[in-house]
mmCIF file of C-alpha atoms and ligand atoms in Angstrom:
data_model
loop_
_atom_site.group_PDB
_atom_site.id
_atom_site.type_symbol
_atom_site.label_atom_id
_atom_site.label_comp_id
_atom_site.label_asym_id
_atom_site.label_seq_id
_atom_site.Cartn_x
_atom_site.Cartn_y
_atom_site.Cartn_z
ATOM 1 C CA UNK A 21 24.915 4.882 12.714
ATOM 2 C CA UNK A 22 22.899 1.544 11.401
ATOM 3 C CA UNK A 23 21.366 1.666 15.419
ATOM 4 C CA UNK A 24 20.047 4.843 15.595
ATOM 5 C CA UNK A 25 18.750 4.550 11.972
ATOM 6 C CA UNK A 26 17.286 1.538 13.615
ATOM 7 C CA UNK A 27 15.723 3.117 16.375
ATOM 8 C CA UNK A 28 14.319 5.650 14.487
ATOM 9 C CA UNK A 29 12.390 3.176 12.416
ATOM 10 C CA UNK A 30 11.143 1.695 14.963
ATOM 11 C CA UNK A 31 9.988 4.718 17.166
ATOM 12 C CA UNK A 32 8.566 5.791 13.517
ATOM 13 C CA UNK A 33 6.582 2.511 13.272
ATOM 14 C CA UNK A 34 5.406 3.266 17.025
ATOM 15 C CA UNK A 35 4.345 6.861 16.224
ATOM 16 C CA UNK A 36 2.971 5.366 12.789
ATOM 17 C CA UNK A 37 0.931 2.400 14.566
ATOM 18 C CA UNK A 38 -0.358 4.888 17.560
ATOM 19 C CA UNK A 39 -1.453 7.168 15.314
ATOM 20 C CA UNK A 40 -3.742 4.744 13.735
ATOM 21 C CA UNK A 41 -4.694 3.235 16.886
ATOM 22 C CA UNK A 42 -6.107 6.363 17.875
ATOM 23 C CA UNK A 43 -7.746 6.974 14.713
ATOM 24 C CA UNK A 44 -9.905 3.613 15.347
ATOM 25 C CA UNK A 45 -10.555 4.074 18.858
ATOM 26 C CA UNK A 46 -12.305 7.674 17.964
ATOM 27 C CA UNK A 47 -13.943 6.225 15.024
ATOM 28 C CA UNK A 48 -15.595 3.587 17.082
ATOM 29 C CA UNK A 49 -16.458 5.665 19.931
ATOM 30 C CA UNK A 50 -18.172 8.040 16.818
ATOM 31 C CA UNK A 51 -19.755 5.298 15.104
ATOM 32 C CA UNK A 52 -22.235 4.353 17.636
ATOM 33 C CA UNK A 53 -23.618 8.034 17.305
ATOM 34 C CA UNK A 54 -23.325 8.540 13.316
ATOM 35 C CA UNK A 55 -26.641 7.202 12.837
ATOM 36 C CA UNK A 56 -28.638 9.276 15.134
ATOM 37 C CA UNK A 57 -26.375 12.114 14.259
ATOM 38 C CA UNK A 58 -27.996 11.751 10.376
ATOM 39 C CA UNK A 59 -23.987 10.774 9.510
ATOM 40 C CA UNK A 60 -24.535 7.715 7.928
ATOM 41 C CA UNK A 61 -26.188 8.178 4.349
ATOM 42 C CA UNK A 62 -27.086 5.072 1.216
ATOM 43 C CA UNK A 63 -25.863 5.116 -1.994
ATOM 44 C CA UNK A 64 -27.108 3.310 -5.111
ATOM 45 C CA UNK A 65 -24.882 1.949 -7.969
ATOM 46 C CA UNK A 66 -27.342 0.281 -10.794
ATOM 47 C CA UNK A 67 -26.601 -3.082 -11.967
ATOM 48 C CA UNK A 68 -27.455 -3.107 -15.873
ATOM 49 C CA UNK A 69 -28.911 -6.370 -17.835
ATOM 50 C CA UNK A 70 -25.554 -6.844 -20.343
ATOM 51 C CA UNK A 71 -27.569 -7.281 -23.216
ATOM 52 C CA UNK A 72 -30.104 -4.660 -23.283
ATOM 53 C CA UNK A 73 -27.892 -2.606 -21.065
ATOM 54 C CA UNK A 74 -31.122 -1.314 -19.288
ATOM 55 C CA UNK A 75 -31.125 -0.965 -14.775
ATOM 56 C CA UNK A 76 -32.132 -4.208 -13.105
ATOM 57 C CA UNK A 77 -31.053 -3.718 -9.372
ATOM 58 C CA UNK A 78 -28.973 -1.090 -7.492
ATOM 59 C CA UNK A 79 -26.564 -1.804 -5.128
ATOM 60 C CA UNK A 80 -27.256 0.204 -1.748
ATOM 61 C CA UNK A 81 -23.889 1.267 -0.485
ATOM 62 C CA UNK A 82 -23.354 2.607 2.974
ATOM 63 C CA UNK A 83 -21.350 5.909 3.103
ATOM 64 C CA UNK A 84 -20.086 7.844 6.835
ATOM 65 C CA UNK A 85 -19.210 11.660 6.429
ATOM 66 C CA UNK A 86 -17.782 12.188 10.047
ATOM 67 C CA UNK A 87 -17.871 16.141 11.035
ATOM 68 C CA UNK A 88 -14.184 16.423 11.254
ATOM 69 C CA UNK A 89 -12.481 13.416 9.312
ATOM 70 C CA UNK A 90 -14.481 13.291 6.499
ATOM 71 C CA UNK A 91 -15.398 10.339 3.871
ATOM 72 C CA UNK A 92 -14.815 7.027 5.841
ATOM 73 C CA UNK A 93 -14.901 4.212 3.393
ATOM 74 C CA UNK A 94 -16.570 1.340 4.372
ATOM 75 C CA UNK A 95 -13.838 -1.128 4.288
ATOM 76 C CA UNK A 96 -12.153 0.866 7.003
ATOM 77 C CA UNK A 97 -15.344 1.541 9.456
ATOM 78 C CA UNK A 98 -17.303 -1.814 8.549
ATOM 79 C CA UNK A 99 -14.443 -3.806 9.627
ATOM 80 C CA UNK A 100 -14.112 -1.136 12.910
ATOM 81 C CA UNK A 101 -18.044 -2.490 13.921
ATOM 82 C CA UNK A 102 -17.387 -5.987 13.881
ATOM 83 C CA UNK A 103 -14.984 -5.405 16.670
ATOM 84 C CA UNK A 104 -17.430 -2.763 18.037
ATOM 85 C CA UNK A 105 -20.608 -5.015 18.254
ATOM 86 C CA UNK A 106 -22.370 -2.018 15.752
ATOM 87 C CA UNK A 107 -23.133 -4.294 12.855
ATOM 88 C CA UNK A 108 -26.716 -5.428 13.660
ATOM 89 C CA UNK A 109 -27.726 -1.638 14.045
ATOM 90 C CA UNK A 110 -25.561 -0.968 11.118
ATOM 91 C CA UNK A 111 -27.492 -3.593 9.280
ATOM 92 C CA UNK A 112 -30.806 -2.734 10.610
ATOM 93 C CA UNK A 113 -30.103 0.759 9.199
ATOM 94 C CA UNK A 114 -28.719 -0.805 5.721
ATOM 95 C CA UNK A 115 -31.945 -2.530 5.308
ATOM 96 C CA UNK A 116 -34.713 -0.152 6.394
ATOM 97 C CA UNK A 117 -33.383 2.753 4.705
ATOM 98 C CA UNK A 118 -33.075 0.445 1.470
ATOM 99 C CA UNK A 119 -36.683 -0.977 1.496
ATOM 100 C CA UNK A 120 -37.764 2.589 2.143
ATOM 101 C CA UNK A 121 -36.032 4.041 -0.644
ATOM 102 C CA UNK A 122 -37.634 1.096 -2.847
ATOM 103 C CA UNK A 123 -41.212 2.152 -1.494
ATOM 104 C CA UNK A 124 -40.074 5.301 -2.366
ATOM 105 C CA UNK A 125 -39.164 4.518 -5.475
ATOM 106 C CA UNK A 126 -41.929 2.244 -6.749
ATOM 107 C CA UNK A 127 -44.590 5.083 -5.982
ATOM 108 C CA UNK A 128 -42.842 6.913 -8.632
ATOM 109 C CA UNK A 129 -42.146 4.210 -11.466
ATOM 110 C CA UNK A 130 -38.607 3.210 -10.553
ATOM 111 C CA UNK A 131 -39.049 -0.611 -10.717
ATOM 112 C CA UNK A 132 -35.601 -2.171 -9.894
ATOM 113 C CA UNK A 133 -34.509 -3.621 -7.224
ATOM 114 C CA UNK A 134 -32.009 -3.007 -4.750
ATOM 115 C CA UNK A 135 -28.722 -5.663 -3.157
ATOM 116 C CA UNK A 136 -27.597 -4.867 -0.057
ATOM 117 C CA UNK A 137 -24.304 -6.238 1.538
ATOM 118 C CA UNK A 138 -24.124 -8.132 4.942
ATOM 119 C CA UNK A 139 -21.415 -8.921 7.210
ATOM 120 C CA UNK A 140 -19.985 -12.092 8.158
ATOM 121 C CA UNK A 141 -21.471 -11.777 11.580
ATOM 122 C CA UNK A 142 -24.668 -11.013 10.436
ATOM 123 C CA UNK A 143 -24.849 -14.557 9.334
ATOM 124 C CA UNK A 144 -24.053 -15.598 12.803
ATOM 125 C CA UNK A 145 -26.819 -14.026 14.128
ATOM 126 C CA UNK A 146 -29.609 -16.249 14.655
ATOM 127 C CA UNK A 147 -32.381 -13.666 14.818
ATOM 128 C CA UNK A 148 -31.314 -11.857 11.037
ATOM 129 C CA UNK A 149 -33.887 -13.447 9.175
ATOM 130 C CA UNK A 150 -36.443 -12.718 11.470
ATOM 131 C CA UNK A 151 -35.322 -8.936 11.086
ATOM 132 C CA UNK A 152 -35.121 -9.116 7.618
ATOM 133 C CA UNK A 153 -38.771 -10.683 7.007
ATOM 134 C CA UNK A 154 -40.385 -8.653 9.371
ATOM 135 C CA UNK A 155 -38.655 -5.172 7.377
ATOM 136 C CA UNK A 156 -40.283 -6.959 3.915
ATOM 137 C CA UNK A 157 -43.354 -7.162 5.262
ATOM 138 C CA UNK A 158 -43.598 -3.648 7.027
ATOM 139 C CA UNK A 159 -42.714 -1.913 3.673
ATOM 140 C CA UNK A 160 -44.668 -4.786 1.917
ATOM 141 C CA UNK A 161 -41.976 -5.369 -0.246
ATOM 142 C CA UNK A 162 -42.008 -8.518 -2.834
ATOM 143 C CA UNK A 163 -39.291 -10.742 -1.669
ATOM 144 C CA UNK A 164 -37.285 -10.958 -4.543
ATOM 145 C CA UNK A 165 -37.217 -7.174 -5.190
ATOM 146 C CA UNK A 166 -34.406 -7.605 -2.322
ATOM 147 C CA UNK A 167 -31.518 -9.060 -3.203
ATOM 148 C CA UNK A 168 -28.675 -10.027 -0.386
ATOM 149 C CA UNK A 169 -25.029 -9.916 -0.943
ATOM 150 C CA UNK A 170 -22.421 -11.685 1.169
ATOM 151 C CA UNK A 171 -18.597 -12.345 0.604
ATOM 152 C CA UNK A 172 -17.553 -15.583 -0.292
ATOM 153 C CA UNK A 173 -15.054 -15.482 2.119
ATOM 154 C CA UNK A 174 -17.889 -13.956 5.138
ATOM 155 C CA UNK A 175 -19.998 -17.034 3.950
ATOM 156 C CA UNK A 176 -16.824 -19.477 4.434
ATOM 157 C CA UNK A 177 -16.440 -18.167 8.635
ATOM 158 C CA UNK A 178 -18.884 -20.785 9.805
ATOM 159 C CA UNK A 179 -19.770 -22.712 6.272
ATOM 160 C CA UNK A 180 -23.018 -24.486 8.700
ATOM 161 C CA UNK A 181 -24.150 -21.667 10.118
ATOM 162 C CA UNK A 182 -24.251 -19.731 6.794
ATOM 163 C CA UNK A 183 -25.934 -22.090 5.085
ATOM 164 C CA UNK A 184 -28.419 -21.988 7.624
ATOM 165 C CA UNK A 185 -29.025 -18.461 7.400
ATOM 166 C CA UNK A 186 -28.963 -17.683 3.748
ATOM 167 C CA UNK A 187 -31.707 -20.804 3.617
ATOM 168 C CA UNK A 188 -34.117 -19.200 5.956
ATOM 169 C CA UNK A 189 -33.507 -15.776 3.914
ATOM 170 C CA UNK A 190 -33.660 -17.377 0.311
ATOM 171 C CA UNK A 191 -36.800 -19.496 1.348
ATOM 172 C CA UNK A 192 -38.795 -16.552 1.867
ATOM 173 C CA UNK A 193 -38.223 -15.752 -1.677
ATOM 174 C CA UNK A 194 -34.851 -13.358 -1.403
ATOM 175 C CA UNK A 195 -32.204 -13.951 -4.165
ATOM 176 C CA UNK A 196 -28.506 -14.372 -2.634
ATOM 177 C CA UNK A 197 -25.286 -13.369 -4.212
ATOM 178 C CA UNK A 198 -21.978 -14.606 -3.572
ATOM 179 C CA UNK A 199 -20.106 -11.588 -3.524
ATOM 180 C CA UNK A 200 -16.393 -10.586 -4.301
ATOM 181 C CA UNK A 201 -16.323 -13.939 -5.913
ATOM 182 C CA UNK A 202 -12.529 -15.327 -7.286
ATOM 183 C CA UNK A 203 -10.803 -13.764 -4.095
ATOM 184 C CA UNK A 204 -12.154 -16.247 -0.990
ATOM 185 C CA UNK A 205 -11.015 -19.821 -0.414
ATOM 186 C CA UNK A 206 -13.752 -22.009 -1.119
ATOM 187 C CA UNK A 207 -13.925 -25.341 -2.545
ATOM 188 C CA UNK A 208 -16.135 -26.494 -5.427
ATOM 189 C CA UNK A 209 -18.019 -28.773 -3.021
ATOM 190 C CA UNK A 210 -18.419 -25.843 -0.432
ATOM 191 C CA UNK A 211 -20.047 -23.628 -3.085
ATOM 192 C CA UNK A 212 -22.064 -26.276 -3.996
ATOM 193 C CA UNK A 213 -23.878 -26.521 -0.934
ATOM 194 C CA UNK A 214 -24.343 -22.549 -0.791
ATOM 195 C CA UNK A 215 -28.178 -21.525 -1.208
ATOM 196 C CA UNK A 216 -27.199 -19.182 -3.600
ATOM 197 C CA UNK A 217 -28.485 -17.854 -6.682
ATOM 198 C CA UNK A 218 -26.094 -15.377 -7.932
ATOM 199 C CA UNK A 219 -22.057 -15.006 -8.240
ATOM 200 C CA UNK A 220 -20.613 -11.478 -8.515
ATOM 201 C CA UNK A 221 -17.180 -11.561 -9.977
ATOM 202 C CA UNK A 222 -14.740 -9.727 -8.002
ATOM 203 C CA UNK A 223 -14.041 -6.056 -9.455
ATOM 204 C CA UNK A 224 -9.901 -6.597 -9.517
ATOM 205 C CA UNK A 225 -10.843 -9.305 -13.084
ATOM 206 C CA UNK A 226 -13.160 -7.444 -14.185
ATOM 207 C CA UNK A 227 -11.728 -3.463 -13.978
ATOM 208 C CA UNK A 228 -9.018 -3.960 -16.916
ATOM 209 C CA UNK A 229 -10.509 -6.485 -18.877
ATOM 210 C CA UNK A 230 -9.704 -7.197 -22.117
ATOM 211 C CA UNK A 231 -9.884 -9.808 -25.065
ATOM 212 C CA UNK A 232 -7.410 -12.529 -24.447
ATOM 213 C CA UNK A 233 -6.373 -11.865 -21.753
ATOM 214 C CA UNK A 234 -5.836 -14.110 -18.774
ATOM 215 C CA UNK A 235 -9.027 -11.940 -16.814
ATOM 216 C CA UNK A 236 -10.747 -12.726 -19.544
ATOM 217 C CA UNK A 237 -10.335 -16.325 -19.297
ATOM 218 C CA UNK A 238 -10.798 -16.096 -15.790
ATOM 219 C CA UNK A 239 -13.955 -14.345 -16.005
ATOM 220 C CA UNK A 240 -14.692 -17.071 -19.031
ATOM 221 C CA UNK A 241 -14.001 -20.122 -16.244
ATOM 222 C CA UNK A 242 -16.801 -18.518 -13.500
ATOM 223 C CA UNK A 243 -19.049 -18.086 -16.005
ATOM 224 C CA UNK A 244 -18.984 -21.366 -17.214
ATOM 225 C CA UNK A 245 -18.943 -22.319 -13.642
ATOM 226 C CA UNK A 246 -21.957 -20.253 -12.249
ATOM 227 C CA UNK A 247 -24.474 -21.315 -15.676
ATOM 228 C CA UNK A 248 -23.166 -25.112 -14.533
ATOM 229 C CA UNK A 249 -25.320 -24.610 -11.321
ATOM 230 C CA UNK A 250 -27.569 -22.516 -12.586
ATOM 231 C CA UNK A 251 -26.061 -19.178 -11.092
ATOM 232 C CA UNK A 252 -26.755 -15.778 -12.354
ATOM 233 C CA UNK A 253 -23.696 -13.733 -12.920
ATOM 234 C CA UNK A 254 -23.020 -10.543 -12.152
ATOM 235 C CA UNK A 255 -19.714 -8.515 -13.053
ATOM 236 C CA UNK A 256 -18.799 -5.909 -10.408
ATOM 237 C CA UNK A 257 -15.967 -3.158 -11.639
ATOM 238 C CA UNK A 258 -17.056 -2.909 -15.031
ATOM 239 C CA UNK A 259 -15.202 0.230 -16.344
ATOM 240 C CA UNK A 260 -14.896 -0.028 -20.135
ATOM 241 C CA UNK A 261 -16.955 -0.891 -22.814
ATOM 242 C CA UNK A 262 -14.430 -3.163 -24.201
ATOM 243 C CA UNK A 263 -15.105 -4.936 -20.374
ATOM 244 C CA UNK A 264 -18.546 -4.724 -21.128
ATOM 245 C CA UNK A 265 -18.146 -6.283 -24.691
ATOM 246 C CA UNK A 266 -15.742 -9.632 -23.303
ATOM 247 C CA UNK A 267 -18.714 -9.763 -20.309
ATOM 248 C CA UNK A 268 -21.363 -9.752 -23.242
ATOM 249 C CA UNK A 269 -19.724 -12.518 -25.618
ATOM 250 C CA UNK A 270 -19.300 -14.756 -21.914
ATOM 251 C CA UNK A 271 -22.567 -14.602 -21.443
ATOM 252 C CA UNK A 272 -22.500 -12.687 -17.959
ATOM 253 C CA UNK A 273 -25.874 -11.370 -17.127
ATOM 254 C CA UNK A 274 -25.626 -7.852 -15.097
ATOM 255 C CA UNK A 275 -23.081 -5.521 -14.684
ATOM 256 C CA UNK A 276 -21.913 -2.917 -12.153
ATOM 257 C CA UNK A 277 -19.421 0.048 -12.675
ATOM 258 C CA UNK A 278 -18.321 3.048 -13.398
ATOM 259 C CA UNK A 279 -18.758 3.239 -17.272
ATOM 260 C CA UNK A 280 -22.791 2.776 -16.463
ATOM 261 C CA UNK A 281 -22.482 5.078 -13.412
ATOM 262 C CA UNK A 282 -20.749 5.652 -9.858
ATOM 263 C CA UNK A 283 -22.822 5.259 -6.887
ATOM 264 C CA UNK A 284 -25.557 7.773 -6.538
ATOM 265 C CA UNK A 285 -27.191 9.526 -3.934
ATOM 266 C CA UNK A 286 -31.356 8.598 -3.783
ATOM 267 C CA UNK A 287 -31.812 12.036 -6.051
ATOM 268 C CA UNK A 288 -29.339 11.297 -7.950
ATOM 269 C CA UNK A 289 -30.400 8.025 -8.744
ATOM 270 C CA UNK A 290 -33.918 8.768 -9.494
ATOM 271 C CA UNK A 291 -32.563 11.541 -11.708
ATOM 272 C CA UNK A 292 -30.618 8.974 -13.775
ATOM 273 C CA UNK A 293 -33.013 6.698 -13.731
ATOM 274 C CA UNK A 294 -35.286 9.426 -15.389
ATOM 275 C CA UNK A 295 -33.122 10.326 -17.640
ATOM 276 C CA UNK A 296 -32.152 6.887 -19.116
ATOM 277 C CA UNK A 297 -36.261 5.502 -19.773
ATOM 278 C CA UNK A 298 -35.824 9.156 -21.770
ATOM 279 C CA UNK A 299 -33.378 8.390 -23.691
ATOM 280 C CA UNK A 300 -34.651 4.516 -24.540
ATOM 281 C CA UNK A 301 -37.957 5.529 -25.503
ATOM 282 C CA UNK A 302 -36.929 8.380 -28.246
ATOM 283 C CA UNK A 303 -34.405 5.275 -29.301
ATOM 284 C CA UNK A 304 -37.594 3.030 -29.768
ATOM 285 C CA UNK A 305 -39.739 5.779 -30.622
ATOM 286 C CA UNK A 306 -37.804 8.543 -32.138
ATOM 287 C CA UNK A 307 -39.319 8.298 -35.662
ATOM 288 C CA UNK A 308 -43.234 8.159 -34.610
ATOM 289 C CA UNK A 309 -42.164 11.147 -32.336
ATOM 290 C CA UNK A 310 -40.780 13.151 -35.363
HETATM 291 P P1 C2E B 416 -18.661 -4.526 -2.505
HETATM 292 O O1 C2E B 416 -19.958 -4.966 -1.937
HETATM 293 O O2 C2E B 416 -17.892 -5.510 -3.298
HETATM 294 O O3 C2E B 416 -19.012 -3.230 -3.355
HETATM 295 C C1 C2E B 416 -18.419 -2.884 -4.573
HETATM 296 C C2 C2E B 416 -17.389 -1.797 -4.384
HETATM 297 O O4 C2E B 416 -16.800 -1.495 -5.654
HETATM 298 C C3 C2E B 416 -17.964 -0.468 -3.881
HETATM 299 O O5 C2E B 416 -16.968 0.145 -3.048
HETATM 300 C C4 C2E B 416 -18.139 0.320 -5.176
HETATM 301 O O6 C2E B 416 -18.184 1.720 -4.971
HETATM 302 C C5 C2E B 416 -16.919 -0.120 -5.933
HETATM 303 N N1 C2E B 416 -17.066 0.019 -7.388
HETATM 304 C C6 C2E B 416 -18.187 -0.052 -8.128
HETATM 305 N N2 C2E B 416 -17.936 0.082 -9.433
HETATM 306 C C7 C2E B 416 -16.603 0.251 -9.548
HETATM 307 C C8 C2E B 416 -15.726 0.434 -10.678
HETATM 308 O O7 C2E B 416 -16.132 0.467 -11.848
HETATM 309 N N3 C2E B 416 -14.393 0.542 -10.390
HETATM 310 C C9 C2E B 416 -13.900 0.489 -9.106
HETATM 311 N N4 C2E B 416 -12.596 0.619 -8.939
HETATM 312 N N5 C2E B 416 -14.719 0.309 -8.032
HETATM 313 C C10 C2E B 416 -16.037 0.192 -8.252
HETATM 314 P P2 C2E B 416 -17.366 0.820 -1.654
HETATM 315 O O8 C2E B 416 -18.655 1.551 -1.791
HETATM 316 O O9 C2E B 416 -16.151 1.559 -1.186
HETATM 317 O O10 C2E B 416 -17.608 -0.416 -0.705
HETATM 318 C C11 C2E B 416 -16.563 -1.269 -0.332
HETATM 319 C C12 C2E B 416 -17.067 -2.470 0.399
HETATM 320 O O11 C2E B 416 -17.605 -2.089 1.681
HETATM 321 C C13 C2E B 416 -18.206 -3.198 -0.294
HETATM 322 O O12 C2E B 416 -17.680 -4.010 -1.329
HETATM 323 C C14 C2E B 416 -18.788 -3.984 0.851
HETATM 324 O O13 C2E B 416 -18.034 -5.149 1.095
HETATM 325 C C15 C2E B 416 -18.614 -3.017 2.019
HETATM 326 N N6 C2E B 416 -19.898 -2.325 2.264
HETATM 327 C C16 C2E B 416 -20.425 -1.240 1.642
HETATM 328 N N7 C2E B 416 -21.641 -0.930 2.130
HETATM 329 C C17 C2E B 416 -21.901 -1.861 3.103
HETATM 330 C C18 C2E B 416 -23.011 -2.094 3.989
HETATM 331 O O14 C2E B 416 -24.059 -1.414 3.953
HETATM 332 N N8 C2E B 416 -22.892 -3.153 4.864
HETATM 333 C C19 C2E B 416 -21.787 -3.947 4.887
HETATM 334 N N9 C2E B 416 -21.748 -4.970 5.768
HETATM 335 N N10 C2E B 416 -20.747 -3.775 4.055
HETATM 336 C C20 C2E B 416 -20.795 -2.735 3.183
HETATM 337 MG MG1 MG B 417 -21.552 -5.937 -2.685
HETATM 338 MG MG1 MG B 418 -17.935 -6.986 -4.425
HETATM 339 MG MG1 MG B 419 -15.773 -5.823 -1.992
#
């Protein structure tokens, strides 16, 4: 009857929960060897300039294949290495292989530059800045080429210690986005004392966006928000050009999504890249050329 229906549940839940406590133990015990086991891989999502609509920045995105399981999404493992201690390796990795693919890049005309997301406890780390300056100057990187993203709600963990952080970092000339922005907790007068310089609307406003539309007026509100302290705003999530229109008449600077592209591999990227300075040029050019 109701009891063993009951029971079942419950052993159900049990099987259910085990399951996926096994699932993180092996993933953690296989994180700390995906690196030197060529596992872990960037991708590269380009933010566009809403007006022109031309590449600006890329977002660097970290990707796992594991051998057996397959596609790990970051949410899932990037949570796992907080609790595993693996984020400053994770993040040393983020960053190197970033400023190397913009060396890369540079040498062959691909001038953009690249964001790169941190964890909250890579803001508690007092030696991060150090890290990060010392990787800018071994690829001899301009500052600002890098630009560092952090969750509003990573940034609101330890408010003093973040601030202290993203300081030292944005000092030395790197721009510093507020990322996921709409979702987190803060106050007006904790965002305030951010060293900031950018706010990325989260993607869930921005994905369906439409004329009048409560997103819209949202999106509207952070706008006017963000140009009231002199904040650059990026939309992430953009998906439609109707999105992309509303973002345009609010006066939002760069946007990120899937109607400009998905994430790309390096290759890809530079492929795209190509391909788009192509197609711009025979737009400004196309009579001379014929
Ligand atoms: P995020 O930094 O907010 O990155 C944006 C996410 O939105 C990415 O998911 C991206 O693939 C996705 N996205 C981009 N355009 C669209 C779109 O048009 N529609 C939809 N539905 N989604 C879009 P992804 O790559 O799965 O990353 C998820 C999160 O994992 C990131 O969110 C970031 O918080 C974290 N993450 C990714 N790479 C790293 C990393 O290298 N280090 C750290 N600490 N976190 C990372
Ligand atoms: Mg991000
Ligand atoms: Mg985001
Ligand atoms: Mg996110």
């Amino acid at each position: 009857g109701a009891a063993k229906r009951g029971g079942q549940v419950i052993s159900f839940y049990q099987k259910g929960s085990e399951e996926a406590h096994l699932r993180r133990l092996r993933l953690i015990g296989d994180l700390r060897h995906a690196e030197s086991r060529g596992e872990l891989q960037l991708v590269f999502q380009p933010q566009m300039a809403v007006l022109d609509e031309r590449p600006v920045h890329a977002e660097a995105l970290l990707r796992w294949r594991h051998p057996e399981l397959g596609f790990v999404p970051p949410d899932e493992f990037v949570a796992l290495a907080e609790h595993a201690g693996l984020i400053p390796s994770i993040t040393r990795f983020v960053i190197g292989r970033a400023l190397q693919q913009l060396d890369d890049w540079r040498l062959r005309g691909i001038d953009c530059g690249v964001a790169i997301n941190l964890s909250a406890l890579d803001l508690s780390r007092q030696d991060l800045p150090e890290t990060v300056l010392g990787l800018i100057s071994k690829y001899r990187i301009a500052p600002e080429l890098l630009v560092i993203e952090v969750t509003e709600s990573a940034m609101m963990q330890d408010l003093e210690q973040s601030i202290a952080t993203l300081h030292k970092l944005r000092s030395a000339g790197i721009p510093i986005a507020v990322d996921d922005f709409g979702t987190g907790q803060s106050t007006l007068a904790q965002l305030k004392r951010l060293p900031v310089d950018q706010l990325k609307i989260d993607k869930s406003f921005v994905m369906a966006l439409r004329a009048g539309t409560d997103d819209e007026r949202i999106v509207s509100s952070i706008v006017q928000l963000a140009h009231a302290l002199a904040l650059v705003v990026v939309a992430e999530g953009v998906e439609t050009e109707e999105g992309l229109e509303v973002l345009r008449r609010q006066g939002c600077e760069l946007a990120q999504g899937y109607l400009h592209s998905r994430p790309l591999e390096p290759e890809e990227f530079a492929r795209w890249w190509g391909e788009r300075r192509r197609k711009e040029r025979v737009a400004a050019h196309g009579e001379a050329q014929r």
